[in-house]
PDB file of C-alpha atoms in Angstrom:
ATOM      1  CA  UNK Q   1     -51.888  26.676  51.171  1.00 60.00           C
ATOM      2  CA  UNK Q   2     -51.958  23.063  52.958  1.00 60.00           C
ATOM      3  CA  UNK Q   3     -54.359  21.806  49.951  1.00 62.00           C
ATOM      4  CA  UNK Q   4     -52.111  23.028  47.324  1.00 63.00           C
ATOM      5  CA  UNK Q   5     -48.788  21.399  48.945  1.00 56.00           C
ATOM      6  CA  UNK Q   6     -51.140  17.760  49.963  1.00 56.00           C
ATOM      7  CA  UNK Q   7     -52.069  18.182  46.193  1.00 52.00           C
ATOM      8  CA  UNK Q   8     -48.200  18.881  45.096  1.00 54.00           C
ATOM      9  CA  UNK Q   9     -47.203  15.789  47.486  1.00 51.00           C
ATOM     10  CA  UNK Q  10     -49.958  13.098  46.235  1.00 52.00           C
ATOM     11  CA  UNK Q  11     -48.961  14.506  42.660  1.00 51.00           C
ATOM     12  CA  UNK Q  12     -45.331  13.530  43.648  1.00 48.00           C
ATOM     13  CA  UNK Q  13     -46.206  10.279  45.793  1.00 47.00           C
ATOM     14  CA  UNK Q  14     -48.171   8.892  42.183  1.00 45.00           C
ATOM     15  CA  UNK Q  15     -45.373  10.116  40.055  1.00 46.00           C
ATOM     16  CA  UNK Q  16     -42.403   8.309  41.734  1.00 45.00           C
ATOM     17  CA  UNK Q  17     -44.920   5.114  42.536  1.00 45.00           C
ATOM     18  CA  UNK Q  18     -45.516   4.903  38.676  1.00 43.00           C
ATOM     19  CA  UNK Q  19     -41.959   5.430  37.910  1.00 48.00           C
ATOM     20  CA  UNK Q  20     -41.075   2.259  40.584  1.00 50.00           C
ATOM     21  CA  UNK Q  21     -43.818  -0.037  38.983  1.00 55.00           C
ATOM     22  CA  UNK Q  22     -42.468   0.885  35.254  1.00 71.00           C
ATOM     23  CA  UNK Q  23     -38.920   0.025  36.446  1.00 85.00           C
ATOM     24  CA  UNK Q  24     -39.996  -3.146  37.946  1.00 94.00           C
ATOM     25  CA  UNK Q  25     -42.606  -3.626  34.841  1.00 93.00           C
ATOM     26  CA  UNK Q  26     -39.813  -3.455  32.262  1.00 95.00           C
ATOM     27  CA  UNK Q  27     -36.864  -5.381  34.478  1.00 95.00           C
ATOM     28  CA  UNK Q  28     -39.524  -8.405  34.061  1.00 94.00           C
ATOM     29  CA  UNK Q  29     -40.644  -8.054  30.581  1.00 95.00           C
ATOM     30  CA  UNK Q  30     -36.665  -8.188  29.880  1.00 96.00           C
ATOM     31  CA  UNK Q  31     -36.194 -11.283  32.693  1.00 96.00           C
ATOM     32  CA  UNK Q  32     -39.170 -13.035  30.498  1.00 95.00           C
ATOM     33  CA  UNK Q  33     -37.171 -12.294  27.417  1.00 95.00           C
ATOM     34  CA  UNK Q  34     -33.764 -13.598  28.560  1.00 96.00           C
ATOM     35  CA  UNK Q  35     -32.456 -10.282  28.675  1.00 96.00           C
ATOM     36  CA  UNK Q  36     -31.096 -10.597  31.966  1.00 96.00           C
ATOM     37  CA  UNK Q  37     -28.267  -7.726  31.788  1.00 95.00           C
ATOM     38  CA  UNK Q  38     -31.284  -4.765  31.844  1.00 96.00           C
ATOM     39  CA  UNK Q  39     -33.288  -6.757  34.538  1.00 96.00           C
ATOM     40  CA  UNK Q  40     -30.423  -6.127  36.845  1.00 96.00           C
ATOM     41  CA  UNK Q  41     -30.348  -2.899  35.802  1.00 96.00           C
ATOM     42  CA  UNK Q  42     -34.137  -2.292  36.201  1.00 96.00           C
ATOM     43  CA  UNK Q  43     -34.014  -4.387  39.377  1.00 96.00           C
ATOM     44  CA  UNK Q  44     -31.318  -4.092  41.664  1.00 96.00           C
ATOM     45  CA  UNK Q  45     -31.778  -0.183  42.556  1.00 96.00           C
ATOM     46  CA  UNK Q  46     -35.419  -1.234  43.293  1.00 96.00           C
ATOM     47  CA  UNK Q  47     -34.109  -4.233  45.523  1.00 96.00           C
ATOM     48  CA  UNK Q  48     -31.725  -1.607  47.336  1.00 96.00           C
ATOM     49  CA  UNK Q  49     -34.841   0.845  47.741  1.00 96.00           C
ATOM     50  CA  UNK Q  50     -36.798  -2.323  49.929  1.00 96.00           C
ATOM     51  CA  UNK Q  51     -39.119  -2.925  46.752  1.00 97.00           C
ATOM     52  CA  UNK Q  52     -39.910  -6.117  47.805  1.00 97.00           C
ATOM     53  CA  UNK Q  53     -40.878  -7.893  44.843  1.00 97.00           C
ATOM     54  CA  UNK Q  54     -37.583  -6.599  43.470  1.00 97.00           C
ATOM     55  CA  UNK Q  55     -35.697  -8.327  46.534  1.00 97.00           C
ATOM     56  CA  UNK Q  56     -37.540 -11.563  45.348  1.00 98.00           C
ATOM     57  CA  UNK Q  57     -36.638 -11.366  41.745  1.00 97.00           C
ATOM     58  CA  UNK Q  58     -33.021 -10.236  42.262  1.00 97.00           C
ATOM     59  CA  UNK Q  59     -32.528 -13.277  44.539  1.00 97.00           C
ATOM     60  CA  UNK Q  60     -34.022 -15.819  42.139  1.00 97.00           C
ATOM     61  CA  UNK Q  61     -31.021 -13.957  39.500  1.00 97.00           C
ATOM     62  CA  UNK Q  62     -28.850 -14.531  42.268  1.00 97.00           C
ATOM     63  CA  UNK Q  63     -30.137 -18.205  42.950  1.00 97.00           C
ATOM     64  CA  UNK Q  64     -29.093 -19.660  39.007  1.00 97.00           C
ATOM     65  CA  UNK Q  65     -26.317 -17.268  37.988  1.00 97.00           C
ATOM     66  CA  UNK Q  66     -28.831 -15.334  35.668  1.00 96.00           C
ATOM     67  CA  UNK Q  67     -27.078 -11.998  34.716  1.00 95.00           C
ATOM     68  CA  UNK Q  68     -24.817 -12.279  37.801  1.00 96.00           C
ATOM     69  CA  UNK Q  69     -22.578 -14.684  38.589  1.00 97.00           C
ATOM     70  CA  UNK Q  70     -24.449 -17.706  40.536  1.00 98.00           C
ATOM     71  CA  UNK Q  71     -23.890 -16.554  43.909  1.00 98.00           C
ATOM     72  CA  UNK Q  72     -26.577 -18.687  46.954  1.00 98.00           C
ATOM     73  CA  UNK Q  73     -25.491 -17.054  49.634  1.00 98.00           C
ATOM     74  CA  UNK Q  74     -26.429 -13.672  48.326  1.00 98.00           C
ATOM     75  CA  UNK Q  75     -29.567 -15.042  47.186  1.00 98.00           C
ATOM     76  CA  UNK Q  76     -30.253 -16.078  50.477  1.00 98.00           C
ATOM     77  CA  UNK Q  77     -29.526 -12.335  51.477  1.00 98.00           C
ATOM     78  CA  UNK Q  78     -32.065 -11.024  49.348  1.00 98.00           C
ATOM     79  CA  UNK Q  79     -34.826 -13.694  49.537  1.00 98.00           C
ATOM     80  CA  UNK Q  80     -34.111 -12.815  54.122  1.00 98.00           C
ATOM     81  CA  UNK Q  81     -34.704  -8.921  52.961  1.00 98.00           C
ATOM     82  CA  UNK Q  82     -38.164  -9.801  50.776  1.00 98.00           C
ATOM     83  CA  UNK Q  83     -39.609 -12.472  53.201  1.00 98.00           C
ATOM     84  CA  UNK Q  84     -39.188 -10.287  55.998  1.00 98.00           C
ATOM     85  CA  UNK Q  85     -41.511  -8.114  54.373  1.00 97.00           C
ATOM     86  CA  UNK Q  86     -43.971 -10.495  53.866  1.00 97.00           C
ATOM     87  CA  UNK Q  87     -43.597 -12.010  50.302  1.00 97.00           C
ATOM     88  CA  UNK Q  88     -44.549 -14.909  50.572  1.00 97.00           C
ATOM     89  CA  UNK Q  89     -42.781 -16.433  47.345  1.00 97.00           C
ATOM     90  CA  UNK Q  90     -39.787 -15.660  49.232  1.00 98.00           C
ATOM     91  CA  UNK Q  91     -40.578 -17.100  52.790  1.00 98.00           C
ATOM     92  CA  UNK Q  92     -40.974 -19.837  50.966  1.00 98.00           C
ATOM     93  CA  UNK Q  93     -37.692 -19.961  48.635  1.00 97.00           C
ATOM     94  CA  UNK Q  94     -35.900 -18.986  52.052  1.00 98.00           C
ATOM     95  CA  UNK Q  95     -37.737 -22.290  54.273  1.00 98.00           C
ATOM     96  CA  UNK Q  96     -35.894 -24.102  51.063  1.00 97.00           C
ATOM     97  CA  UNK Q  97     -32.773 -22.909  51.345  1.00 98.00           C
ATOM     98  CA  UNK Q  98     -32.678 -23.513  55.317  1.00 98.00           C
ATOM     99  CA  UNK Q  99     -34.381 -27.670  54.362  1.00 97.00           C
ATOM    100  CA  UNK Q 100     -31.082 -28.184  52.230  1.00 97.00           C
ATOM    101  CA  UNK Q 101     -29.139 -25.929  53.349  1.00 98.00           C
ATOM    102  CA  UNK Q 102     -28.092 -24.337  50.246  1.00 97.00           C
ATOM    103  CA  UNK Q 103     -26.187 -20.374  51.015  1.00 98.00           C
ATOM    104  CA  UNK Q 104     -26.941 -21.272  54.399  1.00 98.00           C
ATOM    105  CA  UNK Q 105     -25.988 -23.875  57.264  1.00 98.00           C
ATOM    106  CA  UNK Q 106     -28.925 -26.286  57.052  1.00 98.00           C
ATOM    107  CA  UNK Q 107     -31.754 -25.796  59.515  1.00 98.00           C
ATOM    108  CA  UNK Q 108     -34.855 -27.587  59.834  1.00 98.00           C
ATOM    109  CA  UNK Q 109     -36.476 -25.517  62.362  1.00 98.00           C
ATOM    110  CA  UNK Q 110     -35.872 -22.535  60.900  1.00 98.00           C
ATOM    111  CA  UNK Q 111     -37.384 -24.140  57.735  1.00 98.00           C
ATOM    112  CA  UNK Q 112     -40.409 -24.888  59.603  1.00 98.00           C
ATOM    113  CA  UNK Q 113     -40.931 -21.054  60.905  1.00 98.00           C
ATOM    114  CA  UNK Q 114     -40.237 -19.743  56.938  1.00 98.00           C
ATOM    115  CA  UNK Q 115     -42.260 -22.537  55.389  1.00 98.00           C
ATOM    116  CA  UNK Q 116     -45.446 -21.846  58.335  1.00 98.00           C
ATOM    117  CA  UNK Q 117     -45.110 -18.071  57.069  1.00 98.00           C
ATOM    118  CA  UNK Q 118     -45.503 -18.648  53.628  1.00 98.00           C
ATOM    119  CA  UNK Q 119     -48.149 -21.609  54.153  1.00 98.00           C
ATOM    120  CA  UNK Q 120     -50.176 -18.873  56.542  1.00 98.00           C
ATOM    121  CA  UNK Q 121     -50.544 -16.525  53.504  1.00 97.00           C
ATOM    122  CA  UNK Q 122     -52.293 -19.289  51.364  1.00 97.00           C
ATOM    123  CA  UNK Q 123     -49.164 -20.306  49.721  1.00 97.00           C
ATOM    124  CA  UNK Q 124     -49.451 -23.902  48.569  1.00 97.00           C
ATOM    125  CA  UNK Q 125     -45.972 -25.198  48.199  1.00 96.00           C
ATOM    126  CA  UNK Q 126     -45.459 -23.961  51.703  1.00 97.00           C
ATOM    127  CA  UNK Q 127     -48.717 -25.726  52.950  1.00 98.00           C
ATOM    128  CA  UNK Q 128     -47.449 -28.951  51.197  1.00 97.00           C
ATOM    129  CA  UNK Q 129     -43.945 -28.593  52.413  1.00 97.00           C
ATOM    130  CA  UNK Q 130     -44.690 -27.912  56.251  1.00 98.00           C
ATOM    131  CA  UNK Q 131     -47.170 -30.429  55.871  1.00 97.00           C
ATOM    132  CA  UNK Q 132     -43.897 -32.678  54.710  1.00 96.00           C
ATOM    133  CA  UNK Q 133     -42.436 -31.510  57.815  1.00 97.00           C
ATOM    134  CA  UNK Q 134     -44.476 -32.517  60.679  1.00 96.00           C
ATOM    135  CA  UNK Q 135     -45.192 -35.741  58.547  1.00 94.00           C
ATOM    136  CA  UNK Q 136     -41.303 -36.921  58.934  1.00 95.00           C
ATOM    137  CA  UNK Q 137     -40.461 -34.823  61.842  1.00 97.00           C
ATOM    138  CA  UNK Q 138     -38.196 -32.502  60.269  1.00 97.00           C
ATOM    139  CA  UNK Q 139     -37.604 -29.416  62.253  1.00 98.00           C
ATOM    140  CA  UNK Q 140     -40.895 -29.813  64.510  1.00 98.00           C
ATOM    141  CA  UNK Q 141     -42.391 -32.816  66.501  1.00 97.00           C
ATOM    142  CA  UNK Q 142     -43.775 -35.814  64.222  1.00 94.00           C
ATOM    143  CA  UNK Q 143     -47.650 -34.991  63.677  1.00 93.00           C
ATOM    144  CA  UNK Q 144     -49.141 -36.860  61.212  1.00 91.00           C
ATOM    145  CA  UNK Q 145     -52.584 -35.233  61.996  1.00 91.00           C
ATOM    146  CA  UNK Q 146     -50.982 -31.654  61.543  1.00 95.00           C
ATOM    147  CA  UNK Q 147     -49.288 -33.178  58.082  1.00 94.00           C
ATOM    148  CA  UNK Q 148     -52.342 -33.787  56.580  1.00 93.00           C
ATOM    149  CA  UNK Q 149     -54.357 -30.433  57.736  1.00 95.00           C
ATOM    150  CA  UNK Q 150     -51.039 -28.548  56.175  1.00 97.00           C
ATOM    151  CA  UNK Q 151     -51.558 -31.567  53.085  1.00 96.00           C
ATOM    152  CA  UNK Q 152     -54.986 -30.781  52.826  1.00 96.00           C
ATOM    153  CA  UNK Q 153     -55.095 -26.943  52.416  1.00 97.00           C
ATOM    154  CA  UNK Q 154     -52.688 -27.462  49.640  1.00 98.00           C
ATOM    155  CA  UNK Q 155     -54.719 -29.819  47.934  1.00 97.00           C
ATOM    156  CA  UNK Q 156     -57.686 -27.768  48.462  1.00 96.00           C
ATOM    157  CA  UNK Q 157     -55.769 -25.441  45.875  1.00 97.00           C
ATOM    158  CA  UNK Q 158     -55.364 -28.029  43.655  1.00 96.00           C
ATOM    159  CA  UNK Q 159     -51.999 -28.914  44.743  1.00 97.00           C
ATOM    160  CA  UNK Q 160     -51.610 -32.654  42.908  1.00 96.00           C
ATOM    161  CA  UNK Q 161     -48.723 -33.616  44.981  1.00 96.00           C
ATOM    162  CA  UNK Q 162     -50.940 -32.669  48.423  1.00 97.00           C
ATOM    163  CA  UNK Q 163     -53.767 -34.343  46.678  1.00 97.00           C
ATOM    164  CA  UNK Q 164     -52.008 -37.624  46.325  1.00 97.00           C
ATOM    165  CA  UNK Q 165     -49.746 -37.867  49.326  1.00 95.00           C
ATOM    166  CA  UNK Q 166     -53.222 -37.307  51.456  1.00 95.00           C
ATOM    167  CA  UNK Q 167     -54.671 -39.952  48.901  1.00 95.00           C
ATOM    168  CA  UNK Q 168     -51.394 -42.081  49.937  1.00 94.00           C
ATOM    169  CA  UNK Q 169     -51.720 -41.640  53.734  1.00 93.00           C
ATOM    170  CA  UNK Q 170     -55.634 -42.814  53.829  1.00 93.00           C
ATOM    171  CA  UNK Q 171     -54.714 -45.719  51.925  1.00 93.00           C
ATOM    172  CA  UNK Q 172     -52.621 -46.822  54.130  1.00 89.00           C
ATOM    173  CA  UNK Q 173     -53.812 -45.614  57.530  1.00 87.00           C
ATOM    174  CA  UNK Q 174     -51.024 -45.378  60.366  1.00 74.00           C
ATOM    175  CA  UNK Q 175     -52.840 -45.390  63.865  1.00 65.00           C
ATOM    176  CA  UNK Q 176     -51.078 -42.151  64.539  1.00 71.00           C
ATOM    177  CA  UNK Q 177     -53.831 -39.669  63.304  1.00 70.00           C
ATOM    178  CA  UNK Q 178     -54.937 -41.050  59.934  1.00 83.00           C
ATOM    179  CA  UNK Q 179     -57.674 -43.846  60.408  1.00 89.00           C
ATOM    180  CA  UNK Q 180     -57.358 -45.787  56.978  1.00 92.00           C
ATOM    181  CA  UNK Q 181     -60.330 -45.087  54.480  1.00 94.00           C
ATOM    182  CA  UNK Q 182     -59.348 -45.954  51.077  1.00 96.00           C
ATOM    183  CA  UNK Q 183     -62.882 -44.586  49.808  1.00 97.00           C
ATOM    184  CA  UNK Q 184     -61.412 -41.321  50.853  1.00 95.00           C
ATOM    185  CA  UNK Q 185     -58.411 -42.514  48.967  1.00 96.00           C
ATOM    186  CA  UNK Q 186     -59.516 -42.911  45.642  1.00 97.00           C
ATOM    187  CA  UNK Q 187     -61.082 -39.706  46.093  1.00 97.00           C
ATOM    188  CA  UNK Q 188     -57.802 -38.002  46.546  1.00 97.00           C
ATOM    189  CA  UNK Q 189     -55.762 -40.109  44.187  1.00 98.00           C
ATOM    190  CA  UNK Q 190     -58.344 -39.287  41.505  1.00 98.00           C
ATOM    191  CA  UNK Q 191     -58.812 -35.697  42.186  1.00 98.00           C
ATOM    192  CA  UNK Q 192     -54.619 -35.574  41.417  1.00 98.00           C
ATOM    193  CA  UNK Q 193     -54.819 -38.479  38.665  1.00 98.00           C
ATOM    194  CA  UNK Q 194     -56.892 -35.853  36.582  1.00 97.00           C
ATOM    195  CA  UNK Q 195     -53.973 -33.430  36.994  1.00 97.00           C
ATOM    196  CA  UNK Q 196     -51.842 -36.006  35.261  1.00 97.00           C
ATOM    197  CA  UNK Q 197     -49.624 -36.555  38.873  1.00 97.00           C
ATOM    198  CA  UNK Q 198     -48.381 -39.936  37.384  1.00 97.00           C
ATOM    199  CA  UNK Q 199     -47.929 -41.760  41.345  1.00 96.00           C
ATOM    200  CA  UNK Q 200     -51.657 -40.958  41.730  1.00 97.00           C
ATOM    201  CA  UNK Q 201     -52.863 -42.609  38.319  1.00 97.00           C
ATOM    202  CA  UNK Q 202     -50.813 -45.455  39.339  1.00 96.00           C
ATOM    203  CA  UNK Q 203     -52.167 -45.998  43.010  1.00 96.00           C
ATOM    204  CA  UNK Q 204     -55.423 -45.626  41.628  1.00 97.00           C
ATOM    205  CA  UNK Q 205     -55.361 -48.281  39.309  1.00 96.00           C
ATOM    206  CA  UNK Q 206     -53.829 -50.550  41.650  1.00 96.00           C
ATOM    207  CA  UNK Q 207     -57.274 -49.450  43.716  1.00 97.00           C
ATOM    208  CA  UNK Q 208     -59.202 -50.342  40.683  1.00 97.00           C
ATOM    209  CA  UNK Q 209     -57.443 -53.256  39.963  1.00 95.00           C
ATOM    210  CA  UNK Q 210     -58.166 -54.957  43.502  1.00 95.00           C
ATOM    211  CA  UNK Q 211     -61.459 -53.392  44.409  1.00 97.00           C
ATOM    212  CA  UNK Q 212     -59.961 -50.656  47.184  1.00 96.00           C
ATOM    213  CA  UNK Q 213     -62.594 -48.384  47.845  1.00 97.00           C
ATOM    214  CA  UNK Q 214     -63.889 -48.806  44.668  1.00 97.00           C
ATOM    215  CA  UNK Q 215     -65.489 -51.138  43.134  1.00 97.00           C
ATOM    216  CA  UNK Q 216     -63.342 -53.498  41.097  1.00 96.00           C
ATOM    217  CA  UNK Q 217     -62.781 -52.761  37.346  1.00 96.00           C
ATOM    218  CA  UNK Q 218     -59.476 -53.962  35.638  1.00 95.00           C
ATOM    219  CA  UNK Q 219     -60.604 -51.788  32.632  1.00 96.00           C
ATOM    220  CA  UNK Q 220     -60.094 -48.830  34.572  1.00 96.00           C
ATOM    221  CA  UNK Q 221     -57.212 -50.040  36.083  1.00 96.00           C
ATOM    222  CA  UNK Q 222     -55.631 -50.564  32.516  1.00 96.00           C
ATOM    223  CA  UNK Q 223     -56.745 -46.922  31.866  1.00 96.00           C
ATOM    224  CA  UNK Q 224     -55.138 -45.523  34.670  1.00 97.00           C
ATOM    225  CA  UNK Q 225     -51.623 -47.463  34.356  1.00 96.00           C
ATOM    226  CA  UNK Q 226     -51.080 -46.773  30.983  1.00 96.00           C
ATOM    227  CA  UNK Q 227     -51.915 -42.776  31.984  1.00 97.00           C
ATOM    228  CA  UNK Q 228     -49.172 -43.629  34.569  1.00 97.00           C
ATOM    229  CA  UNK Q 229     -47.120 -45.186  32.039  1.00 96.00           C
ATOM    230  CA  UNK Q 230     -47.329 -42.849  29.233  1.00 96.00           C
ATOM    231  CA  UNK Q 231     -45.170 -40.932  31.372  1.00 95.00           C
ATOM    232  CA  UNK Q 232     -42.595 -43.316  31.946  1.00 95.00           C
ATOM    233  CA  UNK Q 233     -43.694 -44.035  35.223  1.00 94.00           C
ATOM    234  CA  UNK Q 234     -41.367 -47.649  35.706  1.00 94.00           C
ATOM    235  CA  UNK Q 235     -44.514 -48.587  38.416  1.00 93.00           C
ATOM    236  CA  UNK Q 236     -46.992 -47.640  35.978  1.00 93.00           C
ATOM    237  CA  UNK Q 237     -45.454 -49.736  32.530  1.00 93.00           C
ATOM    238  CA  UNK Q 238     -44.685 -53.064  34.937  1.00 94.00           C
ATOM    239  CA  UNK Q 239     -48.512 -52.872  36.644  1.00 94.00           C
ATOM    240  CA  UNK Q 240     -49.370 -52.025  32.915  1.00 94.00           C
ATOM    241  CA  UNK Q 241     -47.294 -55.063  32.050  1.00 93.00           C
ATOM    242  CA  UNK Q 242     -48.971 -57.427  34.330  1.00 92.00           C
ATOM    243  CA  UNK Q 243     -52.209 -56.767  33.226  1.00 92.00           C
ATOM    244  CA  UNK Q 244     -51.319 -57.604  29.687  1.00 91.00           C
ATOM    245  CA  UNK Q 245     -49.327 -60.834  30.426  1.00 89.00           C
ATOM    246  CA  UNK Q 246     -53.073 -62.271  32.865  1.00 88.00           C
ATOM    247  CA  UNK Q 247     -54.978 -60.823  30.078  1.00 89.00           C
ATOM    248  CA  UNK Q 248     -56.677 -58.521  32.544  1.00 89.00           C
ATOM    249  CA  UNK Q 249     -58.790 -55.308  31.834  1.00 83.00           C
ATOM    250  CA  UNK Q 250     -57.903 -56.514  28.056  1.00 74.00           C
ATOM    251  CA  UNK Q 251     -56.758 -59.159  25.182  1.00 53.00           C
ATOM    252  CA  UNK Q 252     -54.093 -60.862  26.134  1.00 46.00           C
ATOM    253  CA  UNK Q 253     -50.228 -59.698  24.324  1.00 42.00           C
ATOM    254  CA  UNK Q 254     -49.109 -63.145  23.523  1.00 43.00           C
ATOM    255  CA  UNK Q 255     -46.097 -62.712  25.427  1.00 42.00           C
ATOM    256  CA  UNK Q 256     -44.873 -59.370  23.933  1.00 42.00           C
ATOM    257  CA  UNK Q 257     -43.542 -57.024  26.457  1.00 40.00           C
ATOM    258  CA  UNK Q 258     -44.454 -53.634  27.068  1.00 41.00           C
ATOM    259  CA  UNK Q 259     -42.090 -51.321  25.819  1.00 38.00           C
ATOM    260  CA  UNK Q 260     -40.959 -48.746  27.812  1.00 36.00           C
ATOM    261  CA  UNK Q 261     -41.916 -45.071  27.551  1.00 33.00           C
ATOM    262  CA  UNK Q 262     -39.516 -41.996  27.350  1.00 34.00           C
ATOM    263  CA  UNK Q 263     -39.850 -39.775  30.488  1.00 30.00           C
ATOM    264  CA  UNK Q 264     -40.395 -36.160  29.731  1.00 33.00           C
ATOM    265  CA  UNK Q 265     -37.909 -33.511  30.898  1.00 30.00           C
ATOM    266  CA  UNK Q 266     -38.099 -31.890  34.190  1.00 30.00           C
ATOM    267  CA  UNK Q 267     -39.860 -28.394  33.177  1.00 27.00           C
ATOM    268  CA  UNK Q 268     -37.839 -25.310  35.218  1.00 30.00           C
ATOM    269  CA  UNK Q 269     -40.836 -23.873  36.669  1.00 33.00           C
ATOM    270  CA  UNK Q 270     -41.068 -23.456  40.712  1.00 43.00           C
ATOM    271  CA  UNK Q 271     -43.123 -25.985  41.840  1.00 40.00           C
ATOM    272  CA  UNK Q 272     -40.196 -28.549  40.432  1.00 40.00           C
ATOM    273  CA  UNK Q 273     -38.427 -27.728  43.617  1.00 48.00           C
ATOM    274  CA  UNK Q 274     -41.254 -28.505  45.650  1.00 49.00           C
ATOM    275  CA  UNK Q 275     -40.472 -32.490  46.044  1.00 47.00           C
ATOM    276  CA  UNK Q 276     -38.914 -32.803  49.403  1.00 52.00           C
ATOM    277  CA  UNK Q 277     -40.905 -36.059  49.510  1.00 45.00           C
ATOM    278  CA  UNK Q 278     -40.229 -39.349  48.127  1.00 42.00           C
ATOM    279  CA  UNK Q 279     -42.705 -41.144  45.852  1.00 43.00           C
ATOM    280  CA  UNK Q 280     -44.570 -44.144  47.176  1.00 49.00           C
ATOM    281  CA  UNK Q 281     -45.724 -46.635  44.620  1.00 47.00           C
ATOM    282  CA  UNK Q 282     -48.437 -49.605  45.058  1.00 52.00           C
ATOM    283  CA  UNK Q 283     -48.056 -53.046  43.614  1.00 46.00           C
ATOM    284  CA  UNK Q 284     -50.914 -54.839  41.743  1.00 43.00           C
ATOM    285  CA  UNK Q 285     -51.857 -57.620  43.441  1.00 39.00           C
TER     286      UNK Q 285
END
């Protein structure tokens, strides 16, 4: 008798955990498809049931006005209810909300505990972020040596932005926890060059150009700062600029400017709202 009704409750258990994963399944193959009127539908009586990732996705609707009506605070509501389960897409989204204080009274410190949360489970815009954090002394005590092991671990991902603001901080060197070491520099600023993170392939051909932890080569300078200025990086085109007017790295223009380069639109993808930092640009000398 107890086998049969285990059996009957697994059988049940499986049965309503397929029916949840369908639901949630189909809400996001409709989200994907624009058809955000059935991912409420699929959604929100997943969200009400604590289905975490539903929590996460109904806040994101609830975030940009997508099938509801733009609403923060509730999105704040929702992305509270996920995170406290541990999603770490929404500890993060909810440390945002508290750094600009957007459907919530801005604060820093409880941006800090949201943003260590998220960065704990491996997230790298959270890593990056806190690292952001201790770096200006937002929320927590200035640490520059806790900034760049939070930098670090994101850039250990990959993270370009990580990769160059750690490339950015040995290059510069601040007594405070960071001993300059601009070989270590151009390691970083290539590693997020590569990823196409214009700042980097601009501060690495100013380290080219000059013969910063590298040894000199104005070619490879040119190389970088037209990279840089393809994407209508304004540092990029006027280093790119220079070059061409001193007839370094290449044949001289005969005077003719550089013409500037379109930037690219903004893509709407999460890591856009990473940037809590501002870029920092080198000159060539």
């Amino acid at each position: 008798m107890k086998k049969i009704l285990l059996v009957i409750l697994t059988t049940l258990f499986l049965t309503l955990s397929f029916q949840v994963l369908s639901g949630f399944d189909e809400g996001l193959s409709a989200y994907q498809k624009e058809d955000y009127a059935t991912a409420l539908k699929e959604w929100q009586p997943l969200a009400e049931q604590n289905h975490v990732r539903a929590q996460y996705r109904l806040a994101l609707m609830y975030e940009y006005g997508r099938g509801v009506a733009k609403d923060e605070e509730q999105a704040v509501v929702w992305y509270r209810k996920s995170a406290e389960q541990g999603s770490a897409y929404a500890q993060y989204s909810l440390a945002f909300m508290y750094a600009n204080g957007t459907g919530v009274a801005k604060d820093e410190r409880q941006a800090v505990a949201w943003f260590r949360k998220s960065a704990e489970q491996e997230d790298p815009d959270a890593q990056f972020n806190l690292g952001f954090m201790y770096l200006k002394g937002m929320g927590v005590a200035k640490d520059n040596k806790q900034a760049v092991i939070w930098y670090r671990k994101a850039a250990e991902q990959g993270f370009s932005l990580a990769q160059y603001s750690i490339g950015w901080m040995y290059s510069e060197g601040d007594g405070d926890g960071v001993v300059k070491n601009e070989k270590e520099s151009v390691i970083w600023y290539r590693k997020a060059a590569k990823q196409g993170n214009s700042n980097a392939q601009g501060n690495l051909g100013v380290m080219y150009a000059n013969g910063r932890g590298v040894e000199q080569d104005e070619r490879q300078a040119v190389m970088w700062y037209r990279k840089a200025a393809e994407q209508g990086d304004v540092n990029g085109q006027g280093n790119l600029g220079v070059m061409y007017e001193n007839g370094r790295g290449l044949s001289k223009m005969n005077g003719k400017p550089l013409c500037g380069i379109e930037r690219p639109l903004n893509r709407e993808v999460r890591k856009d709202r990473t940037t809590l930092v501002g870029c920092m640009h080198m000159d060539v000398a």
